[in-house]
Amino acid sequence: MTNGADGSPLTLAFPDISDLEIELVSDVLRSGTLALGPFAQEFEQRIADLTGRKFAISCSSGTAGLHLAIRALDIGEGDDVITTPFSFVASANCALYERANVVFADIEEETLGIDPDQVAARATDATRAVIPVDVFGNACQIERLQDLASDRGWRMIEDSCEGLGTISNGRQLGSFGDISVFAFYPNKQITTGEGGMVLTDDPALAETLWSLRNQGRDSDTTWLRHIDLGYNYRLDELSAALGVAQLRRFDELVERRSRVAGLYDEALGGIGWITLPHAAPAATVNWFVYVIQVDPGIDRDELARLLAKSGVPTRPYFSTIHLQPYYRSRFGYKPGDFPVAERVASRTLALPFWNAMTESQVGRVADALRTAGPAAAASNGS
Ligand SMILES: *Cc1c(COP(=O)(O)O)cnc(C)c1O
């Protein structure tokens, strides 16, 4: 494997695939059951057990899962959904799919999650749901948001697509929403290639989610009876087998990820112009990405260019959703609308981060940062 070894090019992310994953995926190929088989069920059971939830329903991506959540909660035209502009675009798009209004509320600097006070300030009579996001794997103020939602009679969809394995106040992320959603794209904490999972404790919601994922089928009757406008959002067996292997190794994966985060904390701790990622109070974070913030005196984009030139790929994480071209042209958002999210977005940089990174690879990134930082500051003229 090229990316585990010293001297090989650095990459932003790399999946942690062992012989077990290869074995289980091969088993699926040999079995002939490539869809609707036992691995999807085992995968669902393992995620339910890990998060302590009653129902887990696998699906074809995190985005599909968020869409299922919106549909299952019957959110649509005329409904407001409050979410964060500092996220991956899918956490807002899911409401637009069903013609609901996306209402953004700014974030707090501490956790980079949506600010509960801003959520309260943006609420109207049309508010039906809030979609908090566990940004980079960190916990947002999920309990406060949960209280707010239950006080106001809203539903909470927890976008925990970046949060698998993080524990907040003794509870796994993904255990808080009326519906919670995970994603398993190759750069996430575990991967199925493409894939996702929706979770709930409510049997009626679980049944609806299951049905919508399966072409609107009626779970009680024959396979070709459709009681709703559904989708094919199922996860295939090859992907599910990959997910099962990753979950059988889950403790090991968490431990390997935390080792690399620890190496970075140590290597970068002495660099004054860098703010390290830090866990929310009472959270043990299984980081999705390792994202630093650079001081305002550093030109972040120039820094990224210099790092790329020295072989260190990085990425600004995230570009805010409201300033994406589609959102600007459709809704007229402009810079300044969500100042905290925009300020943070202008200073973040995701560093190469994968489980097999060695101390010397982390050291290379740290050295490149130490060299490039002052140069990026000078060219900024500050
Ligand atoms: C990864 C991710 C998703 C969903 O991603 P898919 O690529 O559709 O699986 C949704 N929300 C957030 C915050 C994510 O990071």
CSV table of C-alpha atoms and ligand atoms in Angstrom, one decimal:
chain,number,residue,atom,x,y,z
A,1,MET,CA,0.0,0.0,0.0
A,2,THR,CA,1.6,3.2,-1.2
A,3,ASN,CA,0.2,5.7,1.2
A,4,GLY,CA,1.1,4.0,4.5
A,5,ALA,CA,4.8,4.2,3.7
A,6,ASP,CA,7.3,6.9,4.4
A,7,GLY,CA,8.6,8.6,1.3
A,8,SER,CA,5.3,8.1,-0.6
A,9,PRO,CA,3.4,11.2,-1.7
A,10,LEU,CA,1.2,12.7,1.0
A,11,THR,CA,-2.5,12.6,0.4
A,12,LEU,CA,-5.5,14.2,2.1
A,13,ALA,CA,-7.1,11.0,3.2
A,14,PHE,CA,-6.7,7.3,2.7
A,15,PRO,CA,-9.1,4.5,3.7
A,16,ASP,CA,-7.9,1.9,6.3
A,17,ILE,CA,-8.4,-1.3,4.4
A,18,SER,CA,-7.0,-4.6,5.8
A,19,ASP,CA,-7.2,-8.2,4.7
A,20,LEU,CA,-10.5,-8.6,6.6
A,21,GLU,CA,-12.2,-6.1,4.3
A,22,ILE,CA,-10.8,-7.8,1.2
A,23,GLU,CA,-11.9,-11.2,2.5
A,24,LEU,CA,-15.5,-10.2,3.4
A,25,VAL,CA,-16.0,-8.3,0.1
A,26,SER,CA,-14.7,-11.4,-1.8
A,27,ASP,CA,-17.1,-13.6,0.2
A,28,VAL,CA,-19.9,-11.5,-1.2
A,29,LEU,CA,-18.7,-11.9,-4.7
A,30,ARG,CA,-18.4,-15.7,-4.3
A,31,SER,CA,-21.8,-15.9,-2.7
A,32,GLY,CA,-23.7,-14.5,-5.6
A,33,THR,CA,-25.9,-12.4,-3.3
A,34,LEU,CA,-24.9,-8.9,-4.3
A,35,ALA,CA,-27.9,-7.1,-2.9
A,36,LEU,CA,-30.5,-7.6,-0.2
A,37,GLY,CA,-28.4,-10.0,1.8
A,38,PRO,CA,-27.1,-10.7,5.3
A,39,PHE,CA,-24.3,-8.1,5.3
A,40,ALA,CA,-26.6,-5.1,5.2
A,41,GLN,CA,-28.4,-6.5,8.1
A,42,GLU,CA,-25.3,-7.2,10.1
A,43,PHE,CA,-24.0,-3.7,9.3
A,44,GLU,CA,-27.3,-2.1,10.5
A,45,GLN,CA,-27.2,-4.2,13.7
A,46,ARG,CA,-23.7,-3.2,14.5
A,47,ILE,CA,-24.3,0.5,14.0
A,48,ALA,CA,-27.5,0.3,16.1
A,49,ASP,CA,-25.5,-1.5,18.8
A,50,LEU,CA,-22.6,1.0,18.7
A,51,THR,CA,-24.9,4.0,19.0
A,52,GLY,CA,-27.5,2.4,21.3
A,53,ARG,CA,-30.3,3.1,18.9
A,54,LYS,CA,-33.3,0.9,18.3
A,55,PHE,CA,-33.3,1.1,14.5
A,56,ALA,CA,-30.6,1.5,11.9
A,57,ILE,CA,-31.4,1.5,8.2
A,58,SER,CA,-28.6,1.4,5.7
A,59,CYS,CA,-28.8,3.5,2.5
A,60,SER,CA,-26.7,4.5,-0.5
A,61,SER,CA,-25.1,7.7,0.8
A,62,GLY,CA,-25.3,10.2,3.7
A,63,THR,CA,-27.1,12.5,1.3
A,64,ALA,CA,-29.7,9.9,0.6
A,65,GLY,CA,-30.0,9.4,4.3
A,66,LEU,CA,-30.7,13.1,4.9
A,67,HIS,CA,-33.2,13.1,2.1
A,68,LEU,CA,-35.0,10.1,3.6
A,69,ALA,CA,-35.1,11.9,7.0
A,70,ILE,CA,-36.7,15.0,5.5
A,71,ARG,CA,-39.3,12.8,3.7
A,72,ALA,CA,-40.0,10.6,6.7
A,73,LEU,CA,-40.7,13.7,8.9
A,74,ASP,CA,-43.0,15.0,6.2
A,75,ILE,CA,-41.2,18.3,5.8
A,76,GLY,CA,-41.9,20.2,2.6
A,77,GLU,CA,-43.3,23.3,1.0
A,78,GLY,CA,-43.9,26.1,3.4
A,79,ASP,CA,-41.8,24.6,6.2
A,80,ASP,CA,-38.6,26.2,7.6
A,81,VAL,CA,-35.6,24.0,8.4
A,82,ILE,CA,-32.8,25.6,10.4
A,83,THR,CA,-29.3,24.5,9.7
A,84,THR,CA,-25.7,25.7,9.7
A,85,PRO,CA,-23.9,27.4,6.8
A,86,PHE,CA,-20.7,25.8,7.9
A,87,SER,CA,-21.1,22.3,6.6
A,88,PHE,CA,-21.0,20.1,3.6
A,89,VAL,CA,-23.7,21.2,1.1
A,90,ALA,CA,-25.8,18.1,1.6
A,91,SER,CA,-27.0,19.2,5.1
A,92,ALA,CA,-28.9,22.1,3.5
A,93,ASN,CA,-29.7,20.6,0.1
A,94,CYS,CA,-31.8,17.8,1.7
A,95,ALA,CA,-34.5,20.4,2.6
A,96,LEU,CA,-34.4,22.0,-0.8
A,97,TYR,CA,-35.1,18.6,-2.4
A,98,GLU,CA,-38.6,18.8,-0.8
A,99,ARG,CA,-39.1,22.5,-1.4
A,100,ALA,CA,-38.7,23.4,2.2
A,101,ASN,CA,-37.0,26.7,3.1
A,102,VAL,CA,-33.5,26.5,4.4
A,103,VAL,CA,-32.9,29.0,7.2
A,104,PHE,CA,-29.3,29.4,8.2
A,105,ALA,CA,-28.2,30.2,11.7
A,106,ASP,CA,-24.5,31.2,12.4
A,107,ILE,CA,-22.1,29.0,14.3
A,108,GLU,CA,-20.2,29.3,17.5
A,109,GLU,CA,-16.4,29.5,17.5
A,110,GLU,CA,-16.0,27.0,20.3
A,111,THR,CA,-17.3,23.8,18.6
A,112,LEU,CA,-17.8,25.2,15.0
A,113,GLY,CA,-21.4,23.8,15.4
A,114,ILE,CA,-24.6,25.8,15.0
A,115,ASP,CA,-25.1,28.3,17.8
A,116,PRO,CA,-28.3,27.5,19.8
A,117,ASP,CA,-28.9,31.2,20.5
A,118,GLN,CA,-28.8,31.9,16.8
A,119,VAL,CA,-31.2,29.0,16.1
A,120,ALA,CA,-33.7,30.5,18.6
A,121,ALA,CA,-33.3,33.9,17.0
A,122,ARG,CA,-34.0,32.6,13.5
A,123,ALA,CA,-37.1,30.5,14.5
A,124,THR,CA,-40.5,31.4,13.1
A,125,ASP,CA,-44.0,29.8,13.2
A,126,ALA,CA,-43.0,27.9,10.1
A,127,THR,CA,-40.0,26.2,11.7
A,128,ARG,CA,-40.4,22.4,11.6
A,129,ALA,CA,-36.9,21.1,12.2
A,130,VAL,CA,-33.3,21.8,13.1
A,131,ILE,CA,-30.4,20.1,11.5
A,132,PRO,CA,-27.3,20.4,13.6
A,133,VAL,CA,-24.0,19.1,12.2
A,134,ASP,CA,-21.2,17.5,14.1
A,135,VAL,CA,-18.5,19.4,12.3
A,136,PHE,CA,-15.2,17.5,11.7
A,137,GLY,CA,-16.3,14.9,14.2
A,138,ASN,CA,-16.6,17.4,17.1
A,139,ALA,CA,-19.8,17.5,19.2
A,140,CYS,CA,-21.9,20.6,18.8
A,141,GLN,CA,-24.2,21.8,21.7
A,142,ILE,CA,-26.5,18.9,20.9
A,143,GLU,CA,-28.3,18.6,24.2
A,144,ARG,CA,-29.2,22.3,24.2
A,145,LEU,CA,-30.5,22.0,20.6
A,146,GLN,CA,-32.4,18.9,21.6
A,147,ASP,CA,-34.1,20.8,24.5
A,148,LEU,CA,-34.9,23.7,22.2
A,149,ALA,CA,-36.4,21.4,19.6
A,150,SER,CA,-38.6,19.6,22.1
A,151,ASP,CA,-39.7,22.9,23.8
A,152,ARG,CA,-40.8,24.3,20.4
A,153,GLY,CA,-42.2,21.1,19.0
A,154,TRP,CA,-39.6,20.8,16.2
A,155,ARG,CA,-37.9,17.6,15.0
A,156,MET,CA,-34.2,17.3,15.1
A,157,ILE,CA,-32.3,15.6,12.3
A,158,GLU,CA,-28.7,15.1,13.5
A,159,ASP,CA,-26.3,15.3,10.6
A,160,SER,CA,-23.7,13.1,12.3
A,161,CYS,CA,-22.1,12.2,8.9
A,162,GLU,CA,-18.8,13.4,10.3
A,163,GLY,CA,-19.3,12.1,13.9
A,164,LEU,CA,-19.1,8.3,14.0
A,165,GLY,CA,-17.3,7.2,17.1
A,166,THR,CA,-17.3,10.6,19.0
A,167,ILE,CA,-18.7,10.4,22.5
A,168,SER,CA,-20.4,13.5,24.0
A,169,ASN,CA,-21.4,13.4,27.7
A,170,GLY,CA,-21.1,9.6,27.6
A,171,ARG,CA,-23.3,9.2,24.5
A,172,GLN,CA,-22.3,8.4,20.9
A,173,LEU,CA,-23.0,11.0,18.3
A,174,GLY,CA,-25.8,9.7,16.1
A,175,SER,CA,-27.8,8.9,19.2
A,176,PHE,CA,-29.4,12.4,19.6
A,177,GLY,CA,-31.6,13.1,16.6
A,178,ASP,CA,-35.2,12.1,16.1
A,179,ILE,CA,-33.4,10.8,13.1
A,180,SER,CA,-29.6,10.8,12.9
A,181,VAL,CA,-27.6,10.2,9.7
A,182,PHE,CA,-24.1,8.7,9.1
A,183,ALA,CA,-22.1,8.7,5.9
A,184,PHE,CA,-19.4,6.3,4.8
A,185,TYR,CA,-17.6,8.0,1.9
A,186,PRO,CA,-13.9,6.9,1.7
A,187,ASN,CA,-12.6,9.8,3.7
A,188,LYS,CA,-14.9,9.3,6.7
A,189,GLN,CA,-14.0,7.4,9.9
A,190,ILE,CA,-15.3,4.2,8.4
A,191,THR,CA,-16.1,3.6,4.7
A,192,THR,CA,-18.3,1.5,2.5
A,193,GLY,CA,-17.2,3.2,-0.7
A,194,GLU,CA,-20.4,5.1,-1.0
A,195,GLY,CA,-23.0,4.5,1.7
A,196,GLY,CA,-24.9,5.9,4.6
A,197,MET,CA,-27.2,5.0,7.6
A,198,VAL,CA,-30.3,6.5,9.1
A,199,LEU,CA,-31.0,5.9,12.8
A,200,THR,CA,-34.1,6.4,15.0
A,201,ASP,CA,-35.8,5.0,18.1
A,202,ASP,CA,-39.3,5.5,16.7
A,203,PRO,CA,-40.8,2.4,15.2
A,204,ALA,CA,-43.2,4.3,12.9
A,205,LEU,CA,-40.3,6.5,11.6
A,206,ALA,CA,-38.2,3.4,11.1
A,207,GLU,CA,-40.9,1.8,9.0
A,208,THR,CA,-41.3,4.9,6.9
A,209,LEU,CA,-37.6,5.2,6.4
A,210,TRP,CA,-37.4,1.6,5.4
A,211,SER,CA,-40.2,1.9,3.0
A,212,LEU,CA,-39.0,5.1,1.3
A,213,ARG,CA,-35.6,3.6,0.9
A,214,ASN,CA,-37.2,0.6,-0.8
A,215,GLN,CA,-39.4,2.2,-3.5
A,216,GLY,CA,-42.2,3.0,-1.1
A,217,ARG,CA,-42.9,-0.7,-0.4
A,218,ASP,CA,-45.3,-1.9,2.2
A,219,SER,CA,-43.2,-3.9,4.7
A,220,ASP,CA,-46.2,-6.2,5.7
A,221,THR,CA,-47.2,-7.4,2.3
A,222,THR,CA,-45.8,-8.5,-1.0
A,223,TRP,CA,-42.6,-7.0,-2.5
A,224,LEU,CA,-44.3,-5.4,-5.4
A,225,ARG,CA,-46.9,-3.3,-3.5
A,226,HIS,CA,-46.0,0.4,-3.3
A,227,ILE,CA,-47.8,2.5,-0.8
A,228,ASP,CA,-45.6,5.7,-1.1
A,229,LEU,CA,-43.4,7.6,-3.6
A,230,GLY,CA,-40.1,5.9,-2.7
A,231,TYR,CA,-36.6,5.6,-4.0
A,232,ASN,CA,-34.0,3.0,-4.5
A,233,TYR,CA,-31.6,4.2,-1.8
A,234,ARG,CA,-30.5,0.7,-0.7
A,235,LEU,CA,-26.9,-0.2,0.2
A,236,ASP,CA,-25.5,-3.1,-1.9
A,237,GLU,CA,-23.9,-6.2,-0.2
A,238,LEU,CA,-20.3,-5.4,-1.4
A,239,SER,CA,-20.5,-2.0,0.4
A,240,ALA,CA,-22.2,-3.5,3.4
A,241,ALA,CA,-19.5,-6.2,3.8
A,242,LEU,CA,-16.9,-3.5,3.7
A,243,GLY,CA,-18.8,-1.7,6.4
A,244,VAL,CA,-19.1,-4.8,8.5
A,245,ALA,CA,-15.3,-5.4,8.3
A,246,GLN,CA,-14.6,-1.8,9.3
A,247,LEU,CA,-17.0,-2.1,12.3
A,248,ARG,CA,-15.4,-5.4,13.4
A,249,ARG,CA,-12.2,-3.4,13.5
A,250,PHE,CA,-13.8,-0.3,14.9
A,251,ASP,CA,-11.9,0.0,18.2
A,252,GLU,CA,-8.6,-0.4,16.3
A,253,LEU,CA,-9.7,2.2,13.7
A,254,VAL,CA,-10.6,4.7,16.5
A,255,GLU,CA,-7.3,4.1,18.2
A,256,ARG,CA,-5.2,4.5,15.0
A,257,ARG,CA,-7.0,7.7,14.1
A,258,SER,CA,-6.5,9.1,17.6
A,259,ARG,CA,-2.8,8.2,17.5
A,260,VAL,CA,-2.4,10.4,14.3
A,261,ALA,CA,-4.3,13.3,15.8
A,262,GLY,CA,-2.1,13.0,18.9
A,263,LEU,CA,1.0,13.1,16.7
A,264,TYR,CA,-0.2,16.3,15.0
A,265,ASP,CA,-1.2,17.9,18.3
A,266,GLU,CA,2.4,17.3,19.5
A,267,ALA,CA,4.1,18.4,16.3
A,268,LEU,CA,2.1,21.6,15.8
A,269,GLY,CA,1.6,22.6,19.4
A,270,GLY,CA,4.5,25.0,19.5
A,271,ILE,CA,3.5,26.9,16.3
A,272,GLY,CA,2.0,30.2,17.6
A,273,TRP,CA,0.0,31.2,14.5
A,274,ILE,CA,-1.8,27.8,14.4
A,275,THR,CA,-5.0,27.0,16.4
A,276,LEU,CA,-5.3,23.3,16.9
A,277,PRO,CA,-8.6,21.4,16.7
A,278,HIS,CA,-10.0,21.0,20.2
A,279,ALA,CA,-12.7,18.7,21.5
A,280,ALA,CA,-15.9,20.2,22.8
A,281,PRO,CA,-16.2,20.1,26.6
A,282,ALA,CA,-17.2,16.6,27.8
A,283,ALA,CA,-16.5,15.1,24.3
A,284,THR,CA,-14.0,12.5,23.2
A,285,VAL,CA,-13.7,13.1,19.6
A,286,ASN,CA,-13.0,10.6,16.8
A,287,TRP,CA,-11.8,13.2,14.3
A,288,PHE,CA,-13.1,13.0,10.7
A,289,VAL,CA,-10.5,15.4,9.4
A,290,TYR,CA,-7.7,17.3,11.2
A,291,VAL,CA,-8.4,21.0,10.6
A,292,ILE,CA,-6.2,23.8,11.9
A,293,GLN,CA,-7.0,27.5,11.9
A,294,VAL,CA,-4.4,30.0,10.9
A,295,ASP,CA,-4.1,33.4,12.5
A,296,PRO,CA,-5.5,36.4,10.5
A,297,GLY,CA,-2.0,37.6,9.8
A,298,ILE,CA,-1.4,34.6,7.6
A,299,ASP,CA,-2.8,34.5,4.0
A,300,ARG,CA,-4.5,31.1,4.2
A,301,ASP,CA,-4.8,30.6,0.4
A,302,GLU,CA,-1.2,31.6,-0.1
A,303,LEU,CA,-0.2,29.2,2.6
A,304,ALA,CA,-2.1,26.4,0.9
A,305,ARG,CA,-0.4,27.1,-2.4
A,306,LEU,CA,3.1,27.1,-0.8
A,307,LEU,CA,2.3,23.8,1.0
A,308,ALA,CA,1.1,22.2,-2.2
A,309,LYS,CA,4.3,23.2,-3.9
A,310,SER,CA,6.2,21.4,-1.2
A,311,GLY,CA,4.1,18.3,-1.7
A,312,VAL,CA,1.6,18.8,1.2
A,313,PRO,CA,-2.0,18.7,0.0
A,314,THR,CA,-4.5,20.7,2.1
A,315,ARG,CA,-8.1,21.8,1.7
A,316,PRO,CA,-10.1,24.7,3.0
A,317,TYR,CA,-12.8,23.1,5.1
A,318,PHE,CA,-15.6,24.2,4.6
A,319,SER,CA,-16.5,26.9,2.1
A,320,THR,CA,-19.7,28.1,3.6
A,321,ILE,CA,-22.9,26.8,2.0
A,322,HIS,CA,-24.7,30.2,1.7
A,323,LEU,CA,-21.8,31.5,-0.4
A,324,GLN,CA,-21.8,28.6,-2.9
A,325,PRO,CA,-22.7,29.9,-6.4
A,326,TYR,CA,-26.0,28.0,-6.4
A,327,TYR,CA,-27.2,29.4,-3.1
A,328,ARG,CA,-26.0,32.9,-4.0
A,329,SER,CA,-27.8,33.0,-7.3
A,330,ARG,CA,-31.0,31.4,-6.0
A,331,PHE,CA,-31.3,33.1,-2.6
A,332,GLY,CA,-29.2,36.3,-2.9
A,333,TYR,CA,-26.8,35.5,0.0
A,334,LYS,CA,-23.7,37.7,0.2
A,335,PRO,CA,-20.5,37.9,2.2
A,336,GLY,CA,-21.2,39.1,5.7
A,337,ASP,CA,-24.5,37.3,6.1
A,338,PHE,CA,-23.0,34.8,8.6
A,339,PRO,CA,-19.9,36.4,9.9
A,340,VAL,CA,-18.7,33.8,12.3
A,341,ALA,CA,-19.0,31.0,9.8
A,342,GLU,CA,-17.3,33.1,7.2
A,343,ARG,CA,-14.4,34.2,9.4
A,344,VAL,CA,-13.7,30.6,10.5
A,345,ALA,CA,-14.1,29.3,6.8
A,346,SER,CA,-11.4,31.9,5.8
A,347,ARG,CA,-8.9,30.5,8.2
A,348,THR,CA,-9.3,26.7,8.2
A,349,LEU,CA,-7.1,24.2,6.5
A,350,ALA,CA,-7.5,20.4,6.6
A,351,LEU,CA,-4.2,18.6,6.7
A,352,PRO,CA,-3.3,15.2,5.4
A,353,PHE,CA,-4.9,12.8,7.9
A,354,TRP,CA,-5.4,9.0,7.6
A,355,ASN,CA,-5.0,6.2,10.0
A,356,ALA,CA,-1.7,4.8,8.8
A,357,MET,CA,0.2,8.1,8.8
A,358,THR,CA,3.6,7.7,10.3
A,359,GLU,CA,5.3,10.1,12.7
A,360,SER,CA,7.8,11.1,10.0
A,361,GLN,CA,4.9,11.9,7.6
A,362,VAL,CA,3.3,14.1,10.2
A,363,GLY,CA,6.7,15.6,10.8
A,364,ARG,CA,7.0,16.5,7.1
A,365,VAL,CA,3.7,18.3,7.2
A,366,ALA,CA,4.8,20.2,10.4
A,367,ASP,CA,8.1,21.2,8.8
A,368,ALA,CA,6.3,22.4,5.7
A,369,LEU,CA,4.0,24.5,7.8
A,370,ARG,CA,6.8,26.0,9.8
A,371,THR,CA,8.6,27.0,6.5
A,372,ALA,CA,5.5,28.2,4.6
A,373,GLY,CA,3.8,30.1,7.4
A,374,PRO,CA,6.1,33.1,7.6
A,375,ALA,CA,6.3,33.3,3.8
A,376,ALA,CA,2.5,33.4,3.6
A,377,ALA,CA,2.4,36.1,6.2
A,378,ALA,CA,5.0,38.3,4.4
A,379,SER,CA,3.2,38.1,1.1
A,380,ASN,CA,0.0,39.2,2.9
A,381,GLY,CA,1.8,42.4,3.8
A,382,SER,CA,0.8,42.1,7.5
B,1,LIG,C1,-20.1,13.4,4.2
B,1,LIG,C2,-21.2,14.3,4.6
B,1,LIG,C3,-22.5,14.1,4.2
B,1,LIG,C4,-23.0,13.1,3.2
B,1,LIG,O1,-22.1,12.6,2.3
B,1,LIG,P1,-22.3,11.6,1.2
B,1,LIG,O2,-21.1,11.8,0.3
B,1,LIG,O3,-23.6,11.8,0.5
B,1,LIG,O4,-22.3,10.2,1.8
B,1,LIG,C5,-23.5,14.9,4.7
B,1,LIG,N1,-23.2,15.9,5.6
B,1,LIG,C6,-21.9,16.1,6.1
B,1,LIG,C7,-21.7,17.2,7.1
B,1,LIG,C8,-20.9,15.3,5.5
B,1,LIG,O5,-19.6,15.6,5.9
